Coordinates of C-alpha atoms and ligand atoms in Angstrom, one line a residue:
Chain A
M1218 CA 98.0 -127.7 -83.2
K1219 CA 96.1 -130.0 -85.6
W1220 CA 93.8 -128.2 -88.0
F1221 CA 89.9 -127.5 -86.2
D1222 CA 87.1 -125.8 -87.3
Y1223 CA 85.7 -122.9 -85.2
A1224 CA 82.0 -121.7 -84.8
A1225 CA 80.7 -119.2 -82.8
P1226 CA 76.9 -119.6 -82.2
R1227 CA 74.7 -116.9 -81.0
S1228 CA 72.3 -119.1 -79.1
L1229 CA 72.1 -121.7 -76.6
A1230 CA 70.0 -124.0 -79.0
E1231 CA 72.3 -123.4 -82.0
A1232 CA 75.6 -124.2 -79.8
L1233 CA 73.8 -127.5 -78.3
D1234 CA 73.0 -128.6 -81.7
L1235 CA 76.4 -128.2 -82.6
L1236 CA 77.6 -130.0 -79.9
A1237 CA 75.4 -132.8 -81.1
R1238 CA 76.2 -133.2 -84.3
N1239 CA 79.9 -133.2 -84.0
P1240 CA 81.1 -136.0 -81.2
R1241 CA 84.5 -134.4 -81.6
A1242 CA 83.6 -131.0 -81.0
R1243 CA 84.6 -129.1 -77.7
P1244 CA 83.4 -126.2 -75.9
F1245 CA 85.5 -122.9 -75.9
A1246 CA 85.1 -120.3 -73.2
G1247 CA 88.8 -118.3 -72.5
G1248 CA 90.7 -121.1 -74.0
T1249 CA 93.3 -120.6 -70.8
D1250 CA 93.1 -124.4 -70.3
L1251 CA 91.8 -125.8 -73.6
L1252 CA 94.1 -124.1 -75.8
V1253 CA 97.2 -125.0 -73.4
Q1254 CA 96.3 -128.7 -73.8
M1255 CA 95.3 -128.8 -77.4
R1256 CA 99.3 -127.2 -78.1
A1257 CA 100.6 -129.8 -75.8
G1258 CA 98.8 -132.2 -77.6
Q1259 CA 96.8 -133.7 -74.8
L1260 CA 93.4 -132.6 -76.9
D1261 CA 92.5 -132.6 -80.9
P1262 CA 89.0 -131.6 -81.3
D1263 CA 87.6 -131.1 -84.7
L1264 CA 85.4 -128.1 -84.0
L1265 CA 85.8 -125.3 -81.5
V1266 CA 82.3 -123.9 -80.2
D1267 CA 83.1 -120.8 -78.7
L1268 CA 80.8 -119.9 -76.1
K1269 CA 81.4 -116.1 -75.5
H1270 CA 78.5 -114.9 -77.8
I1271 CA 75.8 -116.8 -76.2
P1272 CA 73.6 -114.7 -74.1
E1273 CA 73.0 -117.0 -71.1
L1274 CA 76.5 -118.2 -70.5
N1275 CA 77.6 -114.4 -70.4
E1276 CA 74.9 -113.2 -68.0
L1277 CA 75.9 -111.9 -64.8
D1278 CA 72.8 -110.5 -63.1
C1279 CA 70.7 -111.0 -60.1
D1280 CA 67.3 -111.8 -60.0
G1281 CA 64.1 -110.9 -58.0
S1282 CA 64.9 -113.2 -55.1
G1283 CA 68.8 -111.8 -54.7
T1284 CA 70.0 -114.9 -56.4
L1285 CA 73.3 -114.4 -58.4
R1286 CA 73.1 -116.0 -62.3
L1287 CA 76.7 -116.2 -63.2
G1288 CA 76.9 -117.6 -67.0
A1289 CA 79.4 -120.1 -67.0
A1290 CA 81.8 -118.3 -70.0
V1291 CA 81.9 -114.9 -67.8
P1292 CA 85.5 -113.9 -67.4
C1293 CA 87.0 -113.4 -64.3
C1294 CA 87.6 -109.5 -64.9
R1295 CA 83.7 -109.2 -65.1
I1296 CA 83.3 -110.8 -62.0
Y1297 CA 85.6 -109.1 -59.9
E1298 CA 84.7 -105.6 -61.4
D1299 CA 80.8 -105.8 -60.5
E1300 CA 79.9 -103.9 -57.5
R1301 CA 77.3 -106.2 -56.6
V1302 CA 79.6 -109.4 -56.4
R1303 CA 82.1 -107.5 -54.7
R1304 CA 79.4 -106.5 -51.9
H1305 CA 77.5 -109.7 -51.2
W1306 CA 80.0 -112.4 -52.3
P1307 CA 83.3 -110.9 -51.6
A1308 CA 84.9 -114.4 -51.7
L1309 CA 83.8 -114.8 -55.4
A1310 CA 85.2 -111.4 -56.2
E1311 CA 88.6 -112.2 -54.4
V1312 CA 89.0 -116.0 -56.1
A1313 CA 88.4 -114.3 -59.6
E1314 CA 91.0 -112.0 -58.8
M1315 CA 93.5 -114.8 -57.9
I1316 CA 93.0 -117.1 -61.2
G1317 CA 96.1 -116.1 -63.3
G1318 CA 97.3 -112.8 -63.9
I1319 CA 95.3 -109.6 -65.4
P1320 CA 95.5 -111.4 -69.3
I1321 CA 94.4 -114.4 -67.6
Q1322 CA 91.5 -112.8 -66.1
S1323 CA 90.8 -111.3 -69.3
R1324 CA 89.5 -114.6 -70.6
A1325 CA 89.3 -117.3 -67.9
S1326 CA 85.8 -118.2 -67.0
L1327 CA 84.3 -120.1 -64.0
G1328 CA 82.7 -122.3 -66.3
G1329 CA 85.9 -123.4 -67.9
N1330 CA 87.9 -123.6 -64.1
L1331 CA 84.9 -126.4 -63.2
C1332 CA 84.7 -128.4 -66.6
N1333 CA 88.5 -128.5 -66.7
A1334 CA 88.0 -130.4 -63.6
A1335 CA 91.4 -129.6 -62.0
P1336 CA 91.3 -130.8 -58.3
S1337 CA 93.7 -127.6 -57.4
A1338 CA 90.7 -125.4 -59.4
D1339 CA 90.8 -122.2 -56.9
S1340 CA 87.2 -121.2 -57.6
V1341 CA 85.5 -124.3 -57.3
P1342 CA 85.4 -124.7 -53.1
V1343 CA 84.4 -121.1 -53.1
L1344 CA 81.4 -121.9 -55.0
I1345 CA 80.6 -125.0 -53.1
A1346 CA 81.1 -123.3 -50.1
L1347 CA 78.5 -120.9 -51.5
R1348 CA 76.1 -123.3 -52.1
A1349 CA 76.2 -122.4 -55.9
V1350 CA 74.1 -124.6 -58.4
C1351 CA 75.0 -125.8 -61.9
R1352 CA 72.8 -125.0 -64.8
I1353 CA 73.4 -128.3 -67.7
A1354 CA 71.9 -128.0 -70.8
G1355 CA 72.0 -131.0 -73.2
P1356 CA 70.3 -133.1 -75.9
L1357 CA 67.8 -134.6 -73.1
G1358 CA 66.8 -130.8 -72.1
E1359 CA 68.4 -128.9 -69.0
R1360 CA 69.1 -130.3 -65.3
R1361 CA 70.5 -128.7 -62.4
I1362 CA 73.0 -130.1 -59.9
A1363 CA 75.0 -128.9 -56.8
V1364 CA 78.6 -127.6 -57.8
E1365 CA 80.1 -130.2 -55.5
E1366 CA 78.7 -133.3 -57.2
F1367 CA 80.1 -131.9 -60.6
C1368 CA 83.8 -133.7 -60.8
T1369 CA 84.1 -137.0 -60.7
G1370 CA 87.6 -137.4 -61.0
P1371 CA 90.7 -135.4 -62.2
G1372 CA 89.7 -134.1 -65.7
Q1373 CA 86.3 -135.9 -65.1
T1374 CA 83.1 -134.3 -64.9
V1375 CA 79.2 -135.5 -65.1
L1376 CA 78.7 -133.9 -68.4
G1377 CA 77.3 -136.4 -70.9
P1378 CA 77.8 -136.0 -74.7
G1379 CA 76.3 -133.1 -76.0
E1380 CA 76.1 -131.2 -72.6
L1381 CA 77.1 -128.1 -71.5
L1382 CA 77.3 -126.2 -68.3
V1383 CA 75.1 -123.0 -68.5
G1384 CA 76.0 -121.0 -65.7
F1385 CA 75.6 -121.0 -61.8
E1386 CA 72.9 -119.9 -59.3
I1387 CA 74.5 -118.5 -56.4
P1388 CA 71.8 -118.1 -53.6
P1389 CA 71.5 -114.6 -51.6
P1390 CA 73.7 -114.1 -49.0
E1391 CA 71.8 -114.7 -45.6
P1392 CA 72.3 -112.1 -42.7
A1393 CA 75.1 -112.4 -40.8
S1394 CA 77.0 -114.6 -43.0
G1395 CA 80.5 -114.7 -44.5
A1396 CA 82.7 -116.7 -46.8
C1397 CA 86.5 -116.7 -47.2
Y1398 CA 89.2 -118.9 -49.5
L1399 CA 92.8 -119.1 -48.9
R1400 CA 95.3 -121.0 -50.8
F1401 CA 98.8 -121.6 -50.2
T1402 CA 101.4 -121.0 -53.1
P1403 CA 104.9 -121.0 -53.3
R1404 CA 104.6 -117.7 -55.4
A1405 CA 102.1 -114.7 -54.5
E1406 CA 100.7 -114.8 -58.0
M1407 CA 100.8 -116.8 -60.8
D1408 CA 101.0 -120.0 -59.3
I1409 CA 98.8 -123.2 -58.6
A1410 CA 97.9 -124.0 -55.3
V1411 CA 99.4 -126.6 -53.4
A1412 CA 96.3 -126.7 -51.4
G1413 CA 93.4 -124.5 -50.8
A1414 CA 90.4 -123.9 -48.3
A1415 CA 87.2 -122.2 -48.4
A1416 CA 85.0 -121.5 -45.4
A1417 CA 81.2 -120.3 -45.5
V1418 CA 79.6 -119.5 -41.9
R1419 CA 76.1 -118.0 -40.9
L1420 CA 75.7 -116.7 -37.3
S1421 CA 72.8 -116.7 -35.5
N1422 CA 72.1 -115.8 -31.4
G1423 CA 75.8 -116.0 -30.8
V1424 CA 76.2 -119.6 -32.3
I1425 CA 76.9 -121.2 -36.1
A1426 CA 73.8 -121.6 -37.3
W1427 CA 75.6 -123.4 -40.4
A1428 CA 79.1 -123.7 -42.0
R1429 CA 80.8 -125.1 -44.8
V1430 CA 84.0 -126.1 -45.5
A1431 CA 85.5 -127.1 -48.8
L1432 CA 89.0 -128.1 -50.1
A1433 CA 91.3 -128.0 -53.3
A1434 CA 94.3 -129.9 -54.6
V1435 CA 93.8 -132.5 -51.6
A1436 CA 91.7 -135.0 -53.6
P1437 CA 91.0 -136.2 -56.9
T1438 CA 88.5 -134.0 -57.0
P1439 CA 87.3 -130.7 -55.3
L1440 CA 85.9 -131.8 -51.6
L1441 CA 83.1 -130.9 -49.7
V1442 CA 83.8 -131.6 -46.1
R1443 CA 80.3 -132.2 -45.0
E1444 CA 81.2 -133.7 -41.3
A1445 CA 83.5 -130.2 -40.5
G1446 CA 80.1 -128.2 -41.3
D1447 CA 78.2 -130.6 -39.5
W1448 CA 80.2 -130.4 -36.5
L1449 CA 80.2 -126.7 -36.2
A1450 CA 76.5 -126.3 -36.6
D1451 CA 75.0 -124.9 -33.3
K1452 CA 78.3 -124.4 -31.5
A1453 CA 79.6 -121.2 -30.4
P1454 CA 82.7 -119.9 -32.8
T1455 CA 85.0 -120.3 -30.6
E1456 CA 88.8 -120.9 -31.5
E1457 CA 88.6 -124.5 -30.0
N1458 CA 85.7 -125.7 -31.9
I1459 CA 87.2 -123.8 -35.1
R1460 CA 90.4 -125.9 -34.3
E1461 CA 88.2 -128.9 -34.0
A1462 CA 86.6 -128.6 -37.3
A1463 CA 89.8 -127.9 -39.1
E1464 CA 91.0 -131.3 -37.9
L1465 CA 88.2 -133.1 -39.2
A1466 CA 89.1 -131.4 -42.8
R1467 CA 92.7 -132.2 -42.1
K1468 CA 91.7 -135.9 -41.7
A1469 CA 89.3 -135.9 -44.9
A1470 CA 91.7 -134.7 -47.4
K1471 CA 93.3 -137.6 -49.2
P1472 CA 96.3 -135.7 -51.0
I1473 CA 98.8 -137.0 -53.1
T1474 CA 102.6 -136.1 -53.2
D1475 CA 103.7 -134.8 -56.3
M1476 CA 106.0 -131.8 -58.0
R1477 CA 104.0 -128.9 -56.1
G1478 CA 104.1 -130.7 -52.3
T1479 CA 104.1 -133.9 -50.6
A1480 CA 101.0 -135.2 -49.0
E1481 CA 102.0 -134.6 -45.4
Q1482 CA 102.7 -131.1 -46.4
R1483 CA 99.3 -130.5 -47.9
R1484 CA 97.4 -132.2 -44.9
H1485 CA 99.4 -129.8 -42.6
L1486 CA 98.4 -127.3 -45.0
V1487 CA 94.5 -128.1 -45.3
G1488 CA 94.4 -127.9 -41.1
V1489 CA 96.2 -124.6 -41.3
L1490 CA 94.3 -122.8 -44.1
T1491 CA 90.8 -124.5 -42.8
R1492 CA 91.1 -122.7 -39.2
R1493 CA 92.3 -119.4 -40.8
A1494 CA 89.4 -119.9 -43.3
L1495 CA 86.8 -120.1 -40.9
Q1496 CA 88.0 -117.4 -38.6
Q1497 CA 88.0 -114.6 -41.2
A1498 CA 84.2 -116.1 -42.7
I1499 CA 83.4 -115.6 -39.3
A1500 CA 85.0 -112.2 -38.7
R1501 CA 82.9 -111.1 -42.2
A1502 CA 79.5 -112.9 -40.6
R1503 CA 79.9 -110.7 -37.7
E1504 CA 80.5 -107.4 -40.0
A1505 CA 77.5 -108.7 -41.9
Q1506 CA 75.3 -108.6 -38.8
P1507 CA 72.4 -106.4 -39.2
Chain B
M624 CA 86.0 -130.8 -91.2
T625 CA 85.8 -127.6 -94.2
R626 CA 89.8 -126.6 -94.0
E627 CA 88.3 -123.2 -95.0
K628 CA 90.4 -120.3 -94.0
V629 CA 88.3 -117.9 -92.2
R630 CA 88.4 -114.3 -93.4
V631 CA 88.4 -111.6 -90.0
Q632 CA 88.3 -108.1 -90.5
A633 CA 88.9 -106.0 -87.1
I634 CA 90.2 -102.5 -86.1
V635 CA 93.8 -102.8 -85.6
N636 CA 95.8 -99.7 -83.9
E637 CA 93.2 -97.4 -85.0
Q638 CA 93.3 -99.1 -89.0
P639 CA 90.8 -101.5 -90.1
V640 CA 92.6 -104.8 -91.3
E641 CA 91.3 -107.8 -93.4
F642 CA 92.7 -111.0 -93.3
L643 CA 92.7 -114.8 -94.1
C644 CA 93.4 -117.0 -91.2
E645 CA 93.5 -121.0 -90.0
P646 CA 90.9 -121.6 -87.2
R647 CA 94.2 -123.0 -85.3
Q648 CA 96.6 -119.9 -85.8
S649 CA 97.0 -117.4 -82.9
L650 CA 96.2 -114.0 -82.4
L651 CA 99.9 -113.7 -82.0
E652 CA 100.5 -115.7 -85.2
C653 CA 98.0 -113.7 -87.1
L654 CA 99.5 -110.6 -86.2
R655 CA 103.1 -111.5 -86.7
D656 CA 102.9 -113.6 -89.7
I657 CA 100.1 -112.3 -91.4
L658 CA 100.0 -108.5 -90.4
G659 CA 104.0 -108.6 -90.1
L660 CA 103.6 -106.8 -86.7
T661 CA 106.3 -108.3 -84.7
G662 CA 106.1 -106.4 -81.5
A663 CA 104.2 -109.2 -79.6
K664 CA 106.6 -111.7 -78.9
E665 CA 106.5 -115.2 -78.3
G666 CA 108.0 -116.2 -75.5
C667 CA 105.9 -119.4 -73.7
N668 CA 103.2 -119.9 -75.8
D669 CA 100.9 -121.0 -73.1
G670 CA 100.2 -118.0 -71.2
N671 CA 102.8 -117.7 -68.7
C672 CA 105.4 -114.9 -69.4
G673 CA 102.9 -112.4 -71.0
A674 CA 105.4 -111.6 -73.8
C675 CA 102.7 -111.8 -76.3
A676 CA 100.2 -109.4 -74.7
V677 CA 98.2 -107.0 -76.6
I678 CA 95.1 -105.1 -75.5
M679 CA 91.7 -106.3 -77.1
D680 CA 88.5 -104.0 -76.7
G681 CA 90.0 -102.4 -73.8
R682 CA 91.4 -105.4 -72.2
L683 CA 94.9 -106.9 -71.8
V684 CA 94.9 -110.7 -73.2
N685 CA 97.9 -113.0 -73.9
S686 CA 97.7 -113.2 -77.8
C687 CA 98.9 -116.8 -77.5
L688 CA 96.0 -118.3 -75.8
V689 CA 93.4 -116.0 -78.2
L690 CA 92.3 -117.4 -81.6
G691 CA 93.1 -115.2 -84.4
V692 CA 89.2 -115.8 -85.7
E693 CA 88.4 -114.2 -82.3
A694 CA 89.6 -111.0 -83.7
H695 CA 87.0 -110.4 -85.6
G696 CA 85.1 -107.3 -85.5
R697 CA 87.3 -106.6 -82.3
R698 CA 89.6 -103.4 -81.4
I699 CA 93.3 -104.4 -81.3
T700 CA 96.0 -102.4 -79.7
T701 CA 99.6 -103.7 -80.1
I702 CA 103.0 -102.2 -79.1
E703 CA 103.1 -100.6 -82.9
G704 CA 100.2 -98.3 -82.0
L705 CA 101.4 -96.4 -79.4
A706 CA 103.7 -93.8 -80.7
R707 CA 102.5 -90.8 -82.4
G708 CA 104.8 -90.9 -85.6
A709 CA 108.3 -90.1 -84.2
E710 CA 106.7 -89.1 -80.8
L711 CA 107.0 -92.0 -78.1
H712 CA 104.0 -92.6 -75.7
P713 CA 104.8 -91.3 -72.1
I714 CA 104.7 -94.8 -71.1
Q715 CA 107.4 -95.9 -73.5
R716 CA 109.6 -92.7 -73.0
A717 CA 109.6 -93.7 -69.1
F718 CA 110.9 -96.9 -69.7
L719 CA 113.5 -95.7 -71.8
E720 CA 114.5 -93.4 -69.2
Q721 CA 114.1 -95.2 -66.1
G722 CA 116.4 -97.9 -67.6
A723 CA 113.5 -100.7 -67.6
V724 CA 114.1 -102.1 -71.0
Q725 CA 117.6 -104.4 -71.5
C726 CA 117.2 -106.7 -74.3
G727 CA 113.7 -105.6 -74.9
F728 CA 111.7 -109.2 -75.2
C729 CA 109.4 -108.7 -72.3
T730 CA 108.7 -104.5 -73.3
P731 CA 105.9 -104.6 -75.8
G732 CA 103.8 -106.6 -73.1
L733 CA 104.9 -104.7 -70.2
I734 CA 104.0 -101.2 -71.7
L735 CA 100.7 -102.7 -72.8
A736 CA 99.6 -103.8 -69.5
T737 CA 101.0 -100.3 -68.2
K738 CA 98.7 -98.9 -70.4
V739 CA 95.7 -100.6 -69.5
L740 CA 96.7 -100.2 -65.7
L741 CA 97.3 -96.6 -65.9
D742 CA 94.0 -96.3 -67.8
R743 CA 91.9 -97.5 -65.0
H744 CA 94.1 -96.6 -62.0
P745 CA 96.2 -93.1 -62.7
D746 CA 97.8 -93.2 -59.5
P747 CA 98.5 -97.1 -58.3
S748 CA 100.1 -98.0 -55.3
E749 CA 103.4 -100.3 -55.8
P750 CA 101.3 -103.8 -54.9
Q751 CA 98.8 -102.8 -57.0
I752 CA 101.7 -102.0 -60.4
R753 CA 103.1 -105.7 -58.7
R754 CA 100.2 -107.4 -59.3
W755 CA 99.3 -106.1 -62.6
L756 CA 102.4 -107.3 -64.0
A757 CA 102.7 -110.4 -62.2
N758 CA 101.7 -112.3 -65.8
H759 CA 104.8 -110.8 -67.0
L760 CA 108.2 -112.4 -66.8
C761 CA 111.5 -110.1 -67.3
R762 CA 115.1 -112.1 -67.0
C763 CA 116.8 -108.8 -67.3
T764 CA 115.8 -105.8 -65.2
G765 CA 115.0 -107.6 -62.0
Y766 CA 111.6 -105.3 -62.1
D767 CA 112.3 -102.6 -59.9
K768 CA 113.3 -100.2 -62.7
I769 CA 110.0 -101.6 -64.4
V770 CA 108.1 -100.5 -61.2
R771 CA 109.9 -97.0 -61.1
A772 CA 109.2 -96.6 -64.7
V773 CA 105.1 -97.1 -64.3
R774 CA 105.4 -94.8 -61.5
K775 CA 107.1 -92.2 -63.5
A776 CA 104.9 -92.4 -66.7
A777 CA 101.8 -92.6 -64.0
A778 CA 103.4 -89.4 -62.7
E779 CA 103.5 -87.9 -66.1
L780 CA 100.4 -89.1 -67.7
R781 CA 98.6 -87.5 -64.3
E782 CA 100.0 -84.0 -65.3
V783 CA 99.2 -84.2 -68.6
R784 CA 95.7 -85.2 -67.9
A785 CA 95.4 -82.4 -65.3
Ligands
FAD1450 C1 99.2 -118.4 -67.0 C2 98.2 -119.7 -66.2 C3 97.6 -119.0 -65.0 C4 96.6 -119.7 -64.6 N1 96.3 -119.8 -62.9 C5 95.3 -120.6 -62.6 C6 94.8 -120.5 -61.0 O1 95.8 -119.3 -60.4 N2 94.0 -121.1 -60.3 C7 93.4 -121.4 -61.3 O2 92.1 -122.3 -60.9 N3 93.6 -121.6 -62.6 C8 94.3 -121.0 -63.2 N4 94.8 -121.5 -64.4 C9 94.2 -122.3 -65.2 C10 92.6 -121.6 -66.0 O3 93.1 -120.6 -66.4 C11 91.2 -121.9 -65.3 O4 91.2 -123.2 -64.8 C12 90.2 -121.2 -66.3 O5 88.9 -120.9 -65.4 C13 89.9 -121.8 -67.0 O6 88.5 -121.3 -67.4 P1 88.5 -121.0 -69.7 O7 87.4 -120.0 -69.5 O8 89.8 -120.6 -69.8 O9 88.4 -122.3 -69.8 P2 88.5 -123.1 -71.1 O10 90.0 -123.0 -71.5 O11 87.7 -122.7 -72.2 O12 87.9 -124.5 -71.1 C14 88.4 -125.6 -70.1 C15 87.7 -126.8 -70.3 O13 86.4 -126.8 -69.9 C16 85.5 -127.0 -70.9 N5 84.4 -125.7 -71.2 C17 84.5 -124.6 -70.7 N6 83.4 -124.0 -70.6 C18 82.5 -125.4 -70.8 C19 81.4 -125.0 -70.5 N7 80.7 -124.0 -70.4 N8 80.5 -126.4 -70.3 C20 81.1 -127.5 -70.7 N9 82.3 -127.7 -70.8 C21 83.0 -126.6 -70.9 C22 86.4 -127.0 -72.3 O14 86.1 -127.7 -73.3 C23 87.5 -127.3 -71.8 O15 88.0 -128.7 -71.5 C24 95.9 -120.7 -65.1 C25 96.1 -121.1 -66.2 C26 97.2 -120.2 -67.1 C27 97.3 -120.5 -68.6
FES1451 S1 103.8 -116.2 -74.8 FE1 101.9 -115.8 -74.9 S2 102.3 -115.8 -72.7 FE2 104.3 -116.4 -73.1
FES1452 S1 114.3 -106.6 -70.5 FE1 114.9 -108.5 -71.2 S2 113.5 -109.9 -70.6 FE2 113.1 -108.0 -69.8

């Protein structure tokens, strides 16, 4: 790697100041994407700004309303070891356990997973299905956007110069709701998704009150399939309705052919994974019935 | 850029150490080239093989994906820190006795991964063992003997603790 400087700011203000003054600086969380890309010569920043000592980026807490406040730099291991996350957002705990292996999970953050903006990023469809909101800070102050609006293309995001993802706010689970993420990989562990599907649903009086479906690795960005969720609203959670929603997701996918799979295989996988993710999300919602 | 080396103070294998490193040097390079601890190996240098794994503040990390400067103020255990003098750690002994070591390149990382696993889960199931070791590649043993060694070590450590 080329020479770079390293800074470990202790406050958000200090980090923003460093980023504002150094256009060739780069935020550094777990480094599991960043250091790999730097070593491959794809990136050569002059300064790495370590985010792991900034309180706001390391928080993992529920506020008074039950909203989960998840700092962008919190490593996966802290997410899946947290009892509140395991109980109230099990799909989030599961995806944190799915990224890489144990030594990767000691370091990899969901902020890094999103900011790296790989279409295959596993946690992003889950965050979208759970209606997570991004908190962004920068030279012009703070702003908030939905996770589904964050990525604009492979490796591309809405972050402007000097901006930092501070963290996520994930709304409290509603009664009788459930979520699930499934991915297809040739190897059970340590592999990158050929395709992935997340689903979240809420049941009410025997029908689906609302549903959300989001996909990984089948479009230039993680993809929220609004039409699948809209179609399920106010319908009974029957096998037939689930199949129809999965078909809408299959049609919405814009997969490409690459070394991991063909477009045709990916499109097929979207149908299968969406159907199963919806089934499991519904089963969880039934268990969560008060 | 300042191009200044950084002074790092850490606890490595229970001993305080101090060294100067470039920010671009990985923890793996610092351990091997500066501190002379060559137990951690460089396999892939991109996080996939686990040959470089060490324990940092109780967590297993791939030291090729950690910067040396990040070790400042941290507690690090490498394979050199496991034996007590001439007496091997029970996990090391189990790996030897079960034939879980052939060329030995993957062994330091696997033994440290096993240590973190057994510290947290004294009686792991086989799927749990395989999940905890999934980030470690071994080109020699075919993994079965490694899993057996982990179970043997777990049993032995449970006895010691009982
Ligand atoms: C062996 C291995 C296995 C992997 N397996 C998986 C897998 O199964 N699924 C998966 O989805 N990914 C996987 N990954 C990729 C990677 O681990 C994840 O994308 C991880 O979540 C990245 O997080 P990080 O904290 O390491 O990010 P970093 O590498 O520190 O950062 C990633 C990028 O985001 C930027 N960035 C980080 N944080 C912020 C922030 N708060 N604000 C603004 N920009 C920021 C950085 O500048 C960099 O460009 C794997 C990687 C390896 C090496
Ligand atoms: S050398 Fe670090 S994981 Fe392979
Ligand atoms: S013993 Fe040779 S790589 Fe595992």
